[in-house]
Every structure is written in C-alpha cells, then in structure tokens.
Short mmCIF file of C-alpha atoms in Angstrom, two decimals:
data_model
loop_
_atom_site.label_atom_id
_atom_site.label_comp_id
_atom_site.label_asym_id
_atom_site.label_seq_id
_atom_site.Cartn_x
_atom_site.Cartn_y
_atom_site.Cartn_z
CA MET A 278 0.29 -0.20 0.26
CA ASP A 279 1.17 3.19 -0.62
CA LEU A 280 0.96 6.20 1.71
CA GLY A 281 0.09 10.19 1.00
CA LEU A 282 0.10 13.47 2.39
CA VAL A 283 -2.61 15.73 2.47
CA LEU A 284 -2.43 19.22 3.56
CA GLN A 285 -4.26 22.81 3.42
CA ASN A 286 -2.60 25.43 1.46
CA ASP A 287 -2.59 27.76 4.13
CA PRO A 288 0.55 30.44 4.35
CA PRO A 289 3.35 30.27 5.04
CA ALA A 290 4.10 27.78 1.49
CA TRP A 291 7.24 26.77 2.32
CA ARG A 292 6.06 25.02 4.93
CA VAL A 293 3.31 22.82 2.98
CA VAL A 294 6.83 22.16 0.51
CA ASP A 295 8.93 21.60 3.46
CA LEU A 296 6.01 19.01 5.21
CA MET A 297 5.87 17.01 1.83
CA ARG A 298 10.02 16.98 0.96
CA ARG A 299 10.00 15.64 4.61
CA ALA A 300 7.66 12.78 3.66
CA GLU A 301 9.07 11.67 0.96
CA THR A 302 12.29 11.28 2.99
CA LEU A 303 10.26 9.16 4.61
CA GLY A 304 8.98 6.87 2.25
CA PHE A 305 5.61 9.06 0.89
CA SER A 306 4.59 8.55 -2.80
CA HIS A 307 1.76 11.02 -2.97
CA GLY A 308 0.62 14.58 -1.72
CA TRP A 309 -2.13 16.01 -2.12
CA THR A 310 -3.48 19.28 -0.90
CA PHE A 311 -6.94 21.42 -1.02
CA ASP A 312 -8.47 22.61 -3.65
CA SER A 313 -10.00 25.76 -2.37
CA HIS A 314 -9.36 28.55 -3.51
CA VAL A 315 -10.87 31.74 -1.84
CA LEU A 316 -9.95 30.14 2.03
CA TRP A 317 -6.79 28.77 1.33
CA GLN A 318 -3.72 29.97 -1.16
CA GLU A 319 -3.54 28.23 -4.86
CA PRO A 320 -1.97 24.82 -4.89
CA TYR A 321 -0.79 24.88 -8.27
CA VAL A 322 1.41 27.40 -7.93
CA VAL A 323 3.29 25.49 -4.68
CA TYR A 324 2.74 21.80 -6.36
CA SER A 325 5.75 23.65 -9.00
CA GLN A 326 7.29 23.98 -6.26
CA ILE A 327 6.50 20.20 -4.07
CA LEU A 328 7.89 19.25 -7.40
CA ALA A 329 11.06 21.04 -7.50
CA ALA A 330 11.46 20.31 -3.89
CA THR A 331 10.80 16.56 -4.38
CA HIS A 332 12.41 13.68 -6.60
CA ARG A 333 9.67 11.23 -6.63
CA MET A 334 6.73 11.81 -4.63
CA VAL A 335 3.57 12.71 -6.61
CA VAL A 336 1.57 15.44 -6.98
CA GLY A 337 -2.22 16.86 -7.38
CA PRO A 338 -5.39 18.41 -5.66
CA MET A 339 -8.08 16.19 -2.56
CA VAL A 340 -9.40 17.43 -4.98
CA THR A 341 -10.07 20.20 -7.78
CA ASN A 342 -13.78 20.11 -9.47
CA PRO A 343 -14.72 21.19 -12.89
CA GLY A 344 -16.70 24.60 -11.66
CA THR A 345 -14.00 26.80 -10.23
CA ARG A 346 -11.65 26.57 -13.06
CA ASP A 347 -11.78 26.05 -16.93
CA TRP A 348 -11.60 22.52 -17.95
CA THR A 349 -8.82 23.25 -20.26
CA VAL A 350 -7.08 25.33 -17.92
CA ILE A 351 -6.54 22.45 -15.54
CA ALA A 352 -5.46 19.81 -18.01
CA SER A 353 -2.70 23.00 -19.48
CA GLN A 354 -1.50 23.32 -15.04
CA HIS A 355 -0.80 18.98 -14.98
CA ALA A 356 0.65 18.79 -18.84
CA THR A 357 2.98 21.68 -18.35
CA LEU A 358 3.79 20.32 -15.05
CA ASN A 359 4.31 16.93 -15.98
CA ASP A 360 6.62 17.97 -18.32
CA MET A 361 8.77 20.35 -16.55
CA PHE A 362 8.92 17.48 -14.19
CA GLY A 363 8.62 14.12 -15.40
CA GLU A 364 4.67 13.08 -15.71
CA ARG A 365 4.10 13.04 -11.73
CA THR A 366 0.58 14.82 -11.14
CA VAL A 367 -2.45 12.99 -10.94
CA CYS A 368 -5.58 15.18 -10.78
CA GLY A 369 -8.47 14.37 -7.82
CA ILE A 370 -11.72 15.90 -8.95
CA GLY A 371 -15.32 15.96 -7.35
CA ARG A 372 -18.02 18.37 -7.21
CA GLY A 373 -16.62 20.49 -5.47
CA ASP A 374 -17.78 21.19 -1.43
CA SER A 375 -16.49 24.72 -0.49
CA ALA A 376 -14.37 26.20 -3.46
CA MET A 377 -18.53 26.01 -4.37
CA ARG A 378 -20.43 26.50 -1.97
CA VAL A 379 -17.71 29.68 -1.00
CA ILE A 380 -18.68 31.23 -3.99
CA GLY A 381 -22.33 31.37 -3.77
CA ASN A 382 -22.78 28.51 -6.27
CA LYS A 383 -23.76 24.78 -6.15
CA PRO A 384 -21.37 22.22 -6.35
CA CYS A 385 -21.30 20.71 -10.61
CA THR A 386 -23.80 17.84 -11.33
CA LEU A 387 -22.22 14.70 -12.05
CA ALA A 388 -22.53 14.57 -16.14
CA GLN A 389 -20.61 18.14 -15.93
CA VAL A 390 -17.82 16.12 -14.03
CA ARG A 391 -17.52 13.53 -16.24
CA ASP A 392 -17.48 15.13 -19.29
CA SER A 393 -14.77 17.53 -17.49
CA MET A 394 -12.52 13.90 -16.91
CA ALA A 395 -12.67 13.27 -20.60
CA VAL A 396 -11.53 16.97 -21.66
CA ILE A 397 -8.89 17.17 -18.39
CA LYS A 398 -7.02 13.87 -19.20
CA GLY A 399 -6.79 13.93 -23.02
CA LEU A 400 -5.37 17.33 -23.58
CA ALA A 401 -2.93 16.75 -21.22
CA GLU A 402 -1.80 13.70 -22.44
CA GLY A 403 -1.59 14.82 -25.90
CA ARG A 404 -4.19 14.37 -27.67
CA THR A 405 -6.76 16.32 -29.42
CA VAL A 406 -10.62 16.51 -27.89
CA THR A 407 -14.11 18.74 -28.95
CA HIS A 408 -15.19 21.22 -26.24
CA ASN A 409 -17.45 23.54 -26.81
CA ASP A 410 -18.33 21.93 -29.92
CA THR A 411 -14.18 23.03 -30.99
CA GLU A 412 -11.80 20.72 -31.27
CA LEU A 413 -9.03 21.34 -28.98
CA SER A 414 -5.41 20.63 -28.78
CA PHE A 415 -1.76 20.98 -27.59
CA PRO A 416 0.76 21.78 -29.73
CA TRP A 417 3.58 21.69 -27.03
CA ARG A 418 2.24 18.32 -25.13
CA ALA A 419 3.10 14.96 -27.35
CA GLY A 420 1.59 11.81 -25.36
CA GLY A 421 2.37 12.07 -22.24
CA HIS A 422 0.11 9.95 -18.53
CA LEU A 423 -2.34 12.10 -15.57
CA PRO A 424 -4.19 9.67 -13.53
CA VAL A 425 -7.44 11.31 -12.68
CA LEU A 426 -9.13 9.90 -10.02
CA MET A 427 -12.19 11.05 -8.37
CA ALA A 428 -14.12 11.09 -5.51
CA GLY A 429 -17.82 10.30 -3.76
CA TYR A 430 -19.73 8.36 -1.74
CA GLY A 431 -23.44 8.09 -3.37
CA PRO A 432 -24.58 5.21 -5.64
CA LYS A 433 -24.35 7.92 -9.22
CA ALA A 434 -21.20 9.15 -8.32
CA LEU A 435 -19.32 5.59 -7.33
CA GLN A 436 -21.17 4.52 -10.73
CA LEU A 437 -19.80 7.18 -13.32
CA VAL A 438 -15.92 6.63 -10.95
CA GLY A 439 -16.04 3.11 -12.46
CA GLU A 440 -17.24 3.72 -15.42
CA ARG A 441 -15.23 6.75 -16.77
CA ALA A 442 -12.20 7.50 -14.13
CA ASP A 443 -9.24 6.45 -13.37
CA GLY A 444 -8.93 5.29 -9.78
CA PHE A 445 -11.59 6.50 -6.72
CA ILE A 446 -10.36 8.25 -3.22
CA LEU A 447 -12.82 7.85 -0.79
CA GLN A 448 -12.69 10.28 2.12
CA LEU A 449 -13.05 7.85 5.42
CA ALA A 450 -11.16 5.08 6.66
CA ASP A 451 -13.88 2.97 7.80
CA PRO A 452 -13.73 -0.42 6.40
CA SER A 453 -17.44 -1.06 6.15
CA ILE A 454 -18.30 2.22 3.80
CA ALA A 455 -15.40 1.46 1.80
CA GLU A 456 -16.32 -2.31 1.26
CA TRP A 457 -19.60 -1.00 0.12
CA THR A 458 -18.48 1.96 -2.43
CA ILE A 459 -15.59 -0.15 -3.81
CA GLY A 460 -17.73 -3.12 -4.64
CA ALA A 461 -19.94 -1.08 -6.06
CA VAL A 462 -17.58 1.51 -8.01
CA ARG A 463 -16.04 -2.05 -9.07
CA ALA A 464 -19.44 -3.47 -10.40
CA ALA A 465 -20.01 0.05 -12.51
CA ALA A 466 -16.23 -0.42 -13.86
CA ALA A 467 -17.37 -4.40 -14.51
CA ALA A 468 -20.37 -3.56 -15.93
CA ALA A 469 -18.88 -1.22 -18.42
CA GLY A 470 -16.68 -3.34 -19.76
CA ARG A 471 -13.64 -2.29 -17.54
CA ASP A 472 -10.79 -4.46 -15.09
CA PRO A 473 -12.11 -3.57 -11.82
CA ASP A 474 -8.81 -4.12 -10.30
CA SER A 475 -6.97 -1.60 -13.24
CA LEU A 476 -8.67 1.57 -10.71
CA TYR A 477 -6.09 2.61 -8.28
CA VAL A 478 -7.91 3.12 -5.09
CA VAL A 479 -7.53 6.08 -1.99
CA VAL A 480 -8.30 6.13 1.06
CA ALA A 481 -8.09 10.09 2.84
CA ALA A 482 -8.12 10.39 6.31
CA PRO A 483 -6.57 12.20 9.43
CA ALA A 484 -4.46 10.10 11.49
CA TYR A 485 -3.20 11.07 14.68
CA VAL A 486 -0.59 8.74 16.23
CA GLY A 487 -0.63 8.90 20.05
CA PRO A 488 -1.05 6.67 23.30
CA THR A 489 -4.87 4.99 24.10
CA GLU A 490 -4.54 7.22 27.30
CA THR A 491 -5.22 10.09 25.52
CA LEU A 492 -7.78 8.90 22.14
CA ALA A 493 -10.20 11.73 23.79
CA HIS A 494 -8.46 14.50 22.54
CA GLN A 495 -7.13 13.03 19.28
CA ARG A 496 -10.87 12.57 18.93
CA ASP A 497 -11.99 16.29 19.90
CA GLN A 498 -8.40 17.27 17.22
CA VAL A 499 -9.86 14.81 14.04
CA ARG A 500 -13.53 15.76 14.52
CA TRP A 501 -13.51 17.94 12.45
CA PHE A 502 -13.69 16.08 9.57
CA GLY A 503 -16.63 14.00 10.43
CA GLY A 504 -18.49 17.72 9.96
CA MET A 505 -16.45 18.25 6.70
CA VAL A 506 -17.71 14.49 5.13
CA GLY A 507 -21.13 15.37 6.70
CA ASN A 508 -21.43 18.26 3.76
CA HIS A 509 -21.53 15.33 1.56
CA VAL A 510 -23.62 13.13 3.51
CA ALA A 511 -26.43 16.38 3.72
CA ASP A 512 -26.18 16.47 0.42
CA LEU A 513 -26.66 12.04 -0.44
CA VAL A 514 -29.95 12.41 2.66
CA ALA A 515 -31.81 15.05 0.52
CA ARG A 516 -31.32 13.51 -2.97
CA TYR A 517 -32.25 9.71 -1.57
CA GLY A 518 -33.58 10.18 1.68
CA GLU A 519 -34.16 6.93 3.76
CA SER A 520 -34.82 4.84 0.49
CA GLY A 521 -32.09 2.63 1.30
CA ALA A 522 -29.47 4.03 -1.77
CA VAL A 523 -27.42 4.94 0.71
CA PRO A 524 -26.21 2.16 4.04
CA GLN A 525 -27.45 4.16 7.25
CA ALA A 526 -23.78 3.52 8.34
CA LEU A 527 -23.00 6.73 6.30
CA THR A 528 -26.45 9.25 6.80
CA ASP A 529 -27.36 8.31 10.52
CA TYR A 530 -24.47 10.45 12.02
CA ILE A 531 -25.82 13.46 10.43
CA LYS A 532 -28.84 13.51 12.27
CA GLY A 533 -27.72 16.62 14.91
CA ARG A 534 -26.45 18.59 12.53
CA GLU A 535 -26.95 22.28 11.97
CA GLY A 536 -25.73 23.51 9.06
CA TYR A 537 -21.64 24.46 8.80
CA ASP A 538 -19.41 27.02 9.25
CA TYR A 539 -16.56 27.73 5.59
CA ALA A 540 -14.47 29.33 7.58
CA GLN A 541 -13.74 26.15 10.49
CA HIS A 542 -13.49 24.29 7.29
CA GLY A 543 -10.86 21.70 8.10
CA ARG A 544 -10.03 22.97 11.24
CA ALA A 545 -9.46 21.57 14.56
CA GLY A 546 -11.44 22.55 16.90
CA ASN A 547 -14.06 23.20 14.54
CA THR A 548 -17.22 23.77 16.29
CA HIS A 549 -20.02 23.14 13.64
CA ALA A 550 -18.66 19.51 14.23
CA ASP A 551 -20.60 19.23 17.77
CA PHE A 552 -23.49 17.11 16.40
CA VAL A 553 -20.01 14.54 15.53
CA PRO A 554 -20.17 11.42 18.02
CA ASP A 555 -17.67 9.55 19.24
CA GLU A 556 -18.17 6.66 17.22
CA ILE A 557 -18.15 8.30 13.44
CA VAL A 558 -15.00 10.06 14.34
CA ASP A 559 -13.47 6.22 15.54
CA ARG A 560 -14.71 4.93 12.01
CA PHE A 561 -14.07 7.07 10.17
CA CYS A 562 -10.11 8.43 11.43
CA LEU A 563 -6.86 6.18 12.08
CA LEU A 564 -6.29 7.34 15.71
CA GLY A 565 -4.66 5.44 18.70
CA PRO A 566 -0.90 3.51 18.76
CA VAL A 567 0.23 2.55 15.64
CA GLU A 568 -0.86 -0.69 16.20
CA ALA A 569 -4.19 0.33 15.88
CA HIS A 570 -2.94 2.55 12.36
CA LEU A 571 -1.62 -0.63 11.31
CA GLU A 572 -4.54 -2.91 11.68
CA ARG A 573 -6.74 -0.43 9.96
CA LEU A 574 -4.72 -0.09 7.13
CA ALA A 575 -4.28 -3.80 6.78
CA GLN A 576 -8.43 -4.08 6.63
CA LEU A 577 -8.68 -1.65 3.53
CA GLN A 578 -5.93 -2.89 2.58
CA ASP A 579 -7.47 -6.48 2.55
CA LEU A 580 -10.74 -4.92 0.55
CA GLY A 581 -8.31 -3.47 -2.26
CA VAL A 582 -7.07 0.21 -1.41
CA ASP A 583 -3.94 0.64 -2.31
CA GLN A 584 -3.32 4.32 -1.30
CA PHE A 585 -3.87 5.65 2.75
CA ALA A 586 -3.81 9.43 2.66
CA LEU A 587 -3.73 10.67 6.05
CA TYR A 588 -4.70 14.36 6.53
CA LEU A 589 -2.72 16.19 8.67
CA MET A 590 -4.90 18.87 10.98
CA HIS A 591 -4.74 18.67 14.37
CA ASP A 592 -1.84 19.66 16.63
CA GLU A 593 0.88 16.54 16.57
CA PRO A 594 1.34 16.69 13.10
CA GLU A 595 5.24 16.31 13.18
CA ALA A 596 4.59 13.33 15.09
CA THR A 597 2.51 11.43 13.46
CA LEU A 598 4.27 12.95 9.99
CA THR A 599 7.62 10.53 11.69
CA ALA A 600 5.06 7.53 13.36
CA TYR A 601 3.78 7.11 10.42
CA GLY A 602 7.45 6.95 8.44
CA GLU A 603 9.92 5.19 10.80
CA LYS A 604 7.00 2.84 11.80
CA VAL A 605 3.93 1.95 9.82
CA ALA A 606 5.59 2.71 5.83
CA PRO A 607 8.41 0.31 6.61
CA VAL A 608 5.45 -2.57 7.67
CA LEU A 609 4.01 -1.44 4.81
CA ARG A 610 6.52 -1.95 2.36
CA ARG A 611 7.10 -5.48 3.46
CA GLY A 612 3.47 -6.46 3.04
#
C-alpha cells in the first residue's frame, strides 16, 4: 500500500513544501492538497515548488472541480507540470464542496464532472478532444500520462467512477463503508466492460498517532473531519432520503447537524462539528498507537485500497508524520 500526505495550502507556502519534502524522505509516494482557492492559497503554484523540492513524489489536488476552473486550464496546468517534472501529477476531481459553496454556487453536476474528466485527461495526455463543439489539442504536448481519480460517496457518483475514472478517492477510513463503495465502483467498472482491478483506490482520512490514554483529545482534534464529510452526506440524504440507497452507517450520524461554517472548514476545534459522535470519529479516522493504525490499514488493504492518504490537521502533525515514516511505511513495504 502506498502512502500519501494531504495538506491545506495555509501560508506560509514553504511550510507545505517542507512537509512534503520530508514526507518523501519518509517513504510517502503522493502529496495532495485541498483546492479551495478562497479559503486557502492557490495549489498549482505550490505544486511547482513541491515538485522542484522532491524527486519522485506525485502531487495533485484532493480535489479540484470543473466549476471554479476552466477544464482546459486544469489540463494545461497538469500537462505543464508533467512536462517540467516528468509525469508526476495526479488529478483528483469531484463536484466541489467548499470551493463552490464559498463563492455562492452549488456543487457541479455529475454530468459536468463526467465531461470534464474526458477533456482534462485527453488534453493533458496530448490527445485531441472536442470541447464546446470545438476540436482542441495542446500543440506543445505529445503523449504523457495523467491519472484522473474521482471522489464520491453516493450511488450515481460511484457508478461514474467505475465507468469513467482512473481511480477512486474515498474520504473516510471506515472499512464497512469502504467495502460498500469500492464494491459499487468495481461493479460499475465491470458492467462498463472495464477491468475493475485497474482502478487505483485511495482512502483519505485524518491520522493521529498517540497513546490510548489520550484518545479523547485525539478525537476532539479530528472531529472536524466528520463535519466535513457531513456536508456531502447531507446532499445524499436530501437526494435519496431513507430509501436505503446509501448505507445508514454513513447517513445516520448527521441527524443532529445544524449547518456549517466554511471559515472553519478542515480545522481542528471546528465548532460546527459538535454533532459528530465519538463512534463516527473512531470509524472515519485512524487514532491511537501505531498498532491500531496498522490493524486498520491491513483491513483497508484487504478490501483493495492501494493508497492511504493521511490528513495532518491536528496539534501533533510532526509526530504523526514521523511515526508513519518510521513505523508504518516499513510494514506496508514488507506487506
């Protein structure tokens, strides 16, 4: 199983670059950042510096969307970085939560995501595409490779992942929900005549390494994640209701949700995540001593997860990063 690191583009940008450089030395293969251009600094500018400071790390957004950026611009950004640094970017994409809502827009439709993936991947890989009834290609780009991974939770999104994307991003680490979503993605891929095992599966969630005695503190530090996931879950409940199309293990916990403040998005101490119970924190995140992390990662690996990407938005990022590099990464390499 590969390891990835997910960071927000908080200033100073050099701090993001430094953590990514350190992560590579500790055995991490991927570096991801949020893409929400109002809340945080511009990620593609930072990616150029991460790529320049590392040797092998693959970088990209978790996730961008087809609403805040022109699709051809996204393609050009990736193609340019790949041309400069040797095919070392990945494009995570979704409907857009904070990036779209903060500027007063609704998240994009799945149809927009579907069409944008074809345009972004085709152009970035040096092919000719049709966009806005116009044939387009980059005259300076020949060949190349850009994996496009799609994030989602609901049945229709998972179907689209299986039918069109190169991989799947699941932003939570609950094995039961991972089993359901990965199964849905693979079934959709098979139905579309694709090889289900060819899709690259990423699970992304906060990880906090610490003694069992401090679990209460660890939970409070990452409770924000349940609030963030709750935004997507609320959309699913609005769409599917209690139909059973989405497992109750994913939807039940948001019954106490009362709105959300994007000014606290992805932040430890988020006051709009108080509705998230300890049980959800324990299921969605990886907490406790290294042994507990390894046990959960083994479960996820058995389900077909190819990469675990950890969020470090809490008060012990350095200690957790070091623990993963020194104690988790060697075990995953042996496995």
